[in-house]
Amino acid sequence: MKKLIYLIAVFLGFTSFAQGPLHIYNYSSYDIEGRLFANSLTNCTPEVFTFYKVPAGTLVDIKSFNLSNLANPPINSWAFRTSTPVINVPVPSGLLITMGNLTRWHFYWFKTKFAGTSLDTGDPDFNMGDQHFCGDTTSQDYIHGVVTEAKWYYDSTTNETTLIVKDI
C-alpha cells in the first residue's frame, strides 16, 4: 500500500509540472518560421527545440513533444540538450515524454516571410516568449512589427501557452 501511495505521489508530482499545450494562431497572411524552444523552469536545461514553419492562416495546436507529429504542420523530431552535445530525437519517444514533464514552452524566435516564399517581409525578428525563467531578458510578450504583430502569453490556470500573430 505504501508503494502505491508513493507511486501516485510521484505521478502527481510529474503531472503537476507537465508541459501544457502550445497554440500558435497565425492569423496573418505571412508564413512564420524559426526556432521553437522549451526549457526547465529552474534553469536553462534540459532544453528541447526544433525549427518550425507555420504557413499563413494556419492554427496549430501542439499537445506535447511526443504528439507533435499529429500537429498540422507536424513536427517529426526535436533536438534535446542537457549539456553539449545535442541529441536529435524522433517523435514519438519515451525521452520526449520525460522532457515534457520537466519543461515548459519558453519562446519561439521567428521571422515573417511572404507566403510560400523565402523572402523576408521587413518585419523585425520576433523573439516571442516568457522572460520569467531561465534568465531570459530578450524575449518579449508583445511585438508590433512592420506588417504583423504578435502576442505570447501563458495561462497558469490551464497550463497553456498561446502565440497569436496577425496582420497590422
PDB file of C-alpha atoms in Angstrom:
ATOM      1  CA  MET A   1       0.000   0.000   0.000  1.00  0.00           C
ATOM      2  CA  LYS A   2       2.857   2.376   0.826  1.00  0.00           C
ATOM      3  CA  LYS A   3       4.387   1.716  -2.590  1.00  0.00           C
ATOM      4  CA  LEU A   4       1.101   2.514  -4.312  1.00  0.00           C
ATOM      5  CA  ILE A   5       0.747   5.791  -2.422  1.00  0.00           C
ATOM      6  CA  TYR A   6       4.368   6.648  -3.244  1.00  0.00           C
ATOM      7  CA  LEU A   7       3.833   5.893  -6.958  1.00  0.00           C
ATOM      8  CA  ILE A   8       0.687   8.012  -7.039  1.00  0.00           C
ATOM      9  CA  ALA A   9       2.552  10.889  -5.353  1.00  0.00           C
ATOM     10  CA  VAL A  10       5.398  10.626  -7.875  1.00  0.00           C
ATOM     11  CA  PHE A  11       2.914  10.553 -10.770  1.00  0.00           C
ATOM     12  CA  LEU A  12       1.068  13.595  -9.433  1.00  0.00           C
ATOM     13  CA  GLY A  13       4.380  15.391  -8.968  1.00  0.00           C
ATOM     14  CA  PHE A  14       5.329  14.778 -12.585  1.00  0.00           C
ATOM     15  CA  THR A  15       1.954  15.762 -13.958  1.00  0.00           C
ATOM     16  CA  SER A  16       1.762  18.930 -11.900  1.00  0.00           C
ATOM     17  CA  PHE A  17       4.815  20.209 -13.780  1.00  0.00           C
ATOM     18  CA  ALA A  18       3.914  18.614 -17.102  1.00  0.00           C
ATOM     19  CA  GLN A  19       4.243  20.606 -20.267  1.00  0.00           C
ATOM     20  CA  GLY A  20       0.941  22.138 -21.305  1.00  0.00           C
ATOM     21  CA  PRO A  21      -0.211  22.586 -24.888  1.00  0.00           C
ATOM     22  CA  LEU A  22       1.105  25.282 -27.202  1.00  0.00           C
ATOM     23  CA  HIS A  23      -1.282  27.086 -29.533  1.00  0.00           C
ATOM     24  CA  ILE A  24       0.180  29.011 -32.467  1.00  0.00           C
ATOM     25  CA  TYR A  25      -2.513  31.007 -34.236  1.00  0.00           C
ATOM     26  CA  ASN A  26      -1.071  32.571 -37.370  1.00  0.00           C
ATOM     27  CA  TYR A  27      -3.957  34.771 -38.482  1.00  0.00           C
ATOM     28  CA  SER A  28      -1.564  36.736 -40.692  1.00  0.00           C
ATOM     29  CA  SER A  29      -1.183  36.496 -44.451  1.00  0.00           C
ATOM     30  CA  TYR A  30       2.524  35.658 -43.941  1.00  0.00           C
ATOM     31  CA  ASP A  31       4.398  32.463 -43.140  1.00  0.00           C
ATOM     32  CA  ILE A  32       6.327  32.408 -39.877  1.00  0.00           C
ATOM     33  CA  GLU A  33       9.438  30.290 -39.377  1.00  0.00           C
ATOM     34  CA  GLY A  34      12.049  29.954 -36.706  1.00  0.00           C
ATOM     35  CA  ARG A  35      13.205  28.072 -33.624  1.00  0.00           C
ATOM     36  CA  LEU A  36      10.723  26.839 -31.038  1.00  0.00           C
ATOM     37  CA  PHE A  37      12.138  26.220 -27.528  1.00  0.00           C
ATOM     38  CA  ALA A  38      11.075  24.692 -24.228  1.00  0.00           C
ATOM     39  CA  ASN A  39      13.236  24.766 -21.103  1.00  0.00           C
ATOM     40  CA  SER A  40      13.247  23.806 -17.469  1.00  0.00           C
ATOM     41  CA  LEU A  41      11.641  26.393 -15.210  1.00  0.00           C
ATOM     42  CA  THR A  42      14.523  26.272 -12.733  1.00  0.00           C
ATOM     43  CA  ASN A  43      17.460  26.631 -15.118  1.00  0.00           C
ATOM     44  CA  CYS A  44      18.101  26.505 -18.840  1.00  0.00           C
ATOM     45  CA  THR A  45      18.461  22.740 -19.073  1.00  0.00           C
ATOM     46  CA  PRO A  46      17.042  20.458 -20.129  1.00  0.00           C
ATOM     47  CA  GLU A  47      16.322  22.276 -23.358  1.00  0.00           C
ATOM     48  CA  VAL A  48      14.171  20.934 -26.193  1.00  0.00           C
ATOM     49  CA  PHE A  49      13.969  22.758 -29.525  1.00  0.00           C
ATOM     50  CA  THR A  50      13.209  22.477 -33.228  1.00  0.00           C
ATOM     51  CA  PHE A  51      12.905  24.562 -36.382  1.00  0.00           C
ATOM     52  CA  TYR A  52       9.230  25.142 -37.160  1.00  0.00           C
ATOM     53  CA  LYS A  53       7.392  26.807 -40.036  1.00  0.00           C
ATOM     54  CA  VAL A  54       3.736  27.814 -39.719  1.00  0.00           C
ATOM     55  CA  PRO A  55       2.071  28.785 -43.014  1.00  0.00           C
ATOM     56  CA  ALA A  56      -0.104  31.882 -43.344  1.00  0.00           C
ATOM     57  CA  GLY A  57      -3.605  31.458 -41.941  1.00  0.00           C
ATOM     58  CA  THR A  58      -2.730  28.277 -40.016  1.00  0.00           C
ATOM     59  CA  LEU A  59      -3.911  27.474 -36.496  1.00  0.00           C
ATOM     60  CA  VAL A  60      -1.670  24.944 -34.741  1.00  0.00           C
ATOM     61  CA  ASP A  61      -2.238  23.039 -31.506  1.00  0.00           C
ATOM     62  CA  ILE A  62       0.787  21.141 -30.189  1.00  0.00           C
ATOM     63  CA  LYS A  63      -0.357  18.995 -27.282  1.00  0.00           C
ATOM     64  CA  SER A  64       3.154  17.795 -26.325  1.00  0.00           C
ATOM     65  CA  PHE A  65       6.543  16.988 -27.833  1.00  0.00           C
ATOM     66  CA  ASN A  66       5.555  13.352 -28.129  1.00  0.00           C
ATOM     67  CA  LEU A  67       2.333  14.163 -30.007  1.00  0.00           C
ATOM     68  CA  SER A  68       3.807  16.960 -32.144  1.00  0.00           C
ATOM     69  CA  ASN A  69       3.768  14.676 -35.188  1.00  0.00           C
ATOM     70  CA  LEU A  70      -0.047  14.961 -35.050  1.00  0.00           C
ATOM     71  CA  ALA A  71       0.014  18.771 -35.316  1.00  0.00           C
ATOM     72  CA  ASN A  72      -0.583  20.397 -38.684  1.00  0.00           C
ATOM     73  CA  PRO A  73       2.079  21.057 -39.868  1.00  0.00           C
ATOM     74  CA  PRO A  74       3.729  18.175 -37.981  1.00  0.00           C
ATOM     75  CA  ILE A  75       6.965  18.240 -36.019  1.00  0.00           C
ATOM     76  CA  ASN A  76       8.671  14.879 -36.513  1.00  0.00           C
ATOM     77  CA  SER A  77      11.827  15.388 -34.456  1.00  0.00           C
ATOM     78  CA  TRP A  78      13.199  17.538 -31.666  1.00  0.00           C
ATOM     79  CA  ALA A  79      16.716  18.386 -30.549  1.00  0.00           C
ATOM     80  CA  PHE A  80      17.408  17.762 -26.878  1.00  0.00           C
ATOM     81  CA  ARG A  81      20.222  19.109 -24.709  1.00  0.00           C
ATOM     82  CA  THR A  82      21.181  18.784 -21.069  1.00  0.00           C
ATOM     83  CA  SER A  83      24.685  19.977 -21.932  1.00  0.00           C
ATOM     84  CA  THR A  84      26.686  19.548 -25.104  1.00  0.00           C
ATOM     85  CA  PRO A  85      26.261  17.676 -27.418  1.00  0.00           C
ATOM     86  CA  VAL A  86      22.728  18.000 -28.765  1.00  0.00           C
ATOM     87  CA  ILE A  87      20.776  14.766 -29.309  1.00  0.00           C
ATOM     88  CA  ASN A  88      18.169  14.526 -32.093  1.00  0.00           C
ATOM     89  CA  VAL A  89      15.082  12.604 -31.000  1.00  0.00           C
ATOM     90  CA  PRO A  90      12.381  11.325 -33.405  1.00  0.00           C
ATOM     91  CA  VAL A  91       8.698  11.532 -32.466  1.00  0.00           C
ATOM     92  CA  PRO A  92       7.293   9.543 -30.639  1.00  0.00           C
ATOM     93  CA  SER A  93       9.844   8.810 -27.915  1.00  0.00           C
ATOM     94  CA  GLY A  94       9.858   7.993 -24.216  1.00  0.00           C
ATOM     95  CA  LEU A  95      12.564  10.633 -23.773  1.00  0.00           C
ATOM     96  CA  LEU A  96      10.178  13.284 -25.132  1.00  0.00           C
ATOM     97  CA  ILE A  97       7.531  12.220 -22.617  1.00  0.00           C
ATOM     98  CA  THR A  98      10.066  12.693 -19.820  1.00  0.00           C
ATOM     99  CA  MET A  99      11.185  16.060 -21.202  1.00  0.00           C
ATOM    100  CA  GLY A 100       7.563  17.192 -21.390  1.00  0.00           C
ATOM    101  CA  ASN A 101       7.350  16.630 -17.638  1.00  0.00           C
ATOM    102  CA  LEU A 102      10.449  18.731 -16.984  1.00  0.00           C
ATOM    103  CA  THR A 103       9.965  21.699 -19.311  1.00  0.00           C
ATOM    104  CA  ARG A 104       7.581  24.463 -20.306  1.00  0.00           C
ATOM    105  CA  TRP A 105       7.289  26.359 -23.599  1.00  0.00           C
ATOM    106  CA  HIS A 106       9.841  29.162 -23.401  1.00  0.00           C
ATOM    107  CA  PHE A 107       9.991  31.016 -26.722  1.00  0.00           C
ATOM    108  CA  TYR A 108       9.535  30.956 -30.489  1.00  0.00           C
ATOM    109  CA  TRP A 109      12.099  33.111 -32.273  1.00  0.00           C
ATOM    110  CA  PHE A 110      10.751  33.590 -35.782  1.00  0.00           C
ATOM    111  CA  LYS A 111      10.739  35.742 -38.898  1.00  0.00           C
ATOM    112  CA  THR A 112       7.802  36.546 -41.156  1.00  0.00           C
ATOM    113  CA  LYS A 113       8.081  35.554 -44.809  1.00  0.00           C
ATOM    114  CA  PHE A 114       5.882  36.306 -47.795  1.00  0.00           C
ATOM    115  CA  ALA A 115       3.567  33.287 -48.034  1.00  0.00           C
ATOM    116  CA  GLY A 116       5.027  30.392 -49.977  1.00  0.00           C
ATOM    117  CA  THR A 117       8.433  32.083 -50.428  1.00  0.00           C
ATOM    118  CA  SER A 118      11.685  32.524 -48.528  1.00  0.00           C
ATOM    119  CA  LEU A 119      11.507  36.335 -48.847  1.00  0.00           C
ATOM    120  CA  ASP A 120      11.542  38.343 -45.599  1.00  0.00           C
ATOM    121  CA  THR A 121       8.713  40.836 -45.112  1.00  0.00           C
ATOM    122  CA  GLY A 122      10.812  43.532 -43.467  1.00  0.00           C
ATOM    123  CA  ASP A 123       9.408  42.728 -40.032  1.00  0.00           C
ATOM    124  CA  PRO A 124      11.991  42.506 -37.253  1.00  0.00           C
ATOM    125  CA  ASP A 125      12.900  39.152 -35.727  1.00  0.00           C
ATOM    126  CA  PHE A 126      10.131  38.154 -33.348  1.00  0.00           C
ATOM    127  CA  ASN A 127      11.623  36.681 -30.173  1.00  0.00           C
ATOM    128  CA  MET A 128       8.298  35.863 -28.571  1.00  0.00           C
ATOM    129  CA  GLY A 129       8.356  34.199 -25.194  1.00  0.00           C
ATOM    130  CA  ASP A 130       8.380  34.156 -21.448  1.00  0.00           C
ATOM    131  CA  GLN A 131      11.017  36.268 -19.696  1.00  0.00           C
ATOM    132  CA  HIS A 132      10.203  34.801 -16.289  1.00  0.00           C
ATOM    133  CA  PHE A 133      12.582  31.862 -16.279  1.00  0.00           C
ATOM    134  CA  CYS A 134      15.991  30.736 -17.458  1.00  0.00           C
ATOM    135  CA  GLY A 135      17.459  34.234 -17.066  1.00  0.00           C
ATOM    136  CA  ASP A 136      15.876  35.358 -20.341  1.00  0.00           C
ATOM    137  CA  THR A 137      15.840  39.096 -20.908  1.00  0.00           C
ATOM    138  CA  THR A 138      15.467  39.190 -24.683  1.00  0.00           C
ATOM    139  CA  SER A 139      12.072  37.550 -25.242  1.00  0.00           C
ATOM    140  CA  GLN A 140       9.000  39.773 -25.483  1.00  0.00           C
ATOM    141  CA  ASP A 141       5.334  39.012 -24.904  1.00  0.00           C
ATOM    142  CA  TYR A 142       4.213  41.606 -27.493  1.00  0.00           C
ATOM    143  CA  ILE A 143       5.908  42.946 -30.622  1.00  0.00           C
ATOM    144  CA  HIS A 144       4.455  45.371 -33.165  1.00  0.00           C
ATOM    145  CA  GLY A 145       6.314  44.809 -36.436  1.00  0.00           C
ATOM    146  CA  VAL A 146       6.099  46.380 -39.889  1.00  0.00           C
ATOM    147  CA  VAL A 147       3.390  44.119 -41.358  1.00  0.00           C
ATOM    148  CA  THR A 148       2.427  41.902 -38.400  1.00  0.00           C
ATOM    149  CA  GLU A 149       2.109  41.984 -34.641  1.00  0.00           C
ATOM    150  CA  ALA A 150       2.438  39.112 -32.204  1.00  0.00           C
ATOM    151  CA  LYS A 151       1.334  38.326 -28.647  1.00  0.00           C
ATOM    152  CA  TRP A 152       2.653  35.484 -26.446  1.00  0.00           C
ATOM    153  CA  TYR A 153       1.012  34.557 -23.177  1.00  0.00           C
ATOM    154  CA  TYR A 154       0.981  31.767 -20.633  1.00  0.00           C
ATOM    155  CA  ASP A 155      -2.159  30.843 -18.698  1.00  0.00           C
ATOM    156  CA  SER A 156      -1.086  29.326 -15.381  1.00  0.00           C
ATOM    157  CA  THR A 157      -4.623  28.112 -14.644  1.00  0.00           C
ATOM    158  CA  THR A 158      -4.811  25.875 -17.723  1.00  0.00           C
ATOM    159  CA  ASN A 159      -1.021  25.468 -18.199  1.00  0.00           C
ATOM    160  CA  GLU A 160      -1.428  26.545 -21.838  1.00  0.00           C
ATOM    161  CA  THR A 161       0.810  28.812 -23.881  1.00  0.00           C
ATOM    162  CA  THR A 162      -0.562  30.777 -26.834  1.00  0.00           C
ATOM    163  CA  LEU A 163       1.092  32.764 -29.612  1.00  0.00           C
ATOM    164  CA  ILE A 164      -1.124  34.927 -31.812  1.00  0.00           C
ATOM    165  CA  VAL A 165       0.263  36.521 -34.982  1.00  0.00           C
ATOM    166  CA  LYS A 166      -1.904  38.822 -37.108  1.00  0.00           C
ATOM    167  CA  ASP A 167      -1.610  41.431 -39.838  1.00  0.00           C
ATOM    168  CA  ILE A 168      -1.415  45.077 -38.819  1.00  0.00           C
TER     169      ILE A 168
END
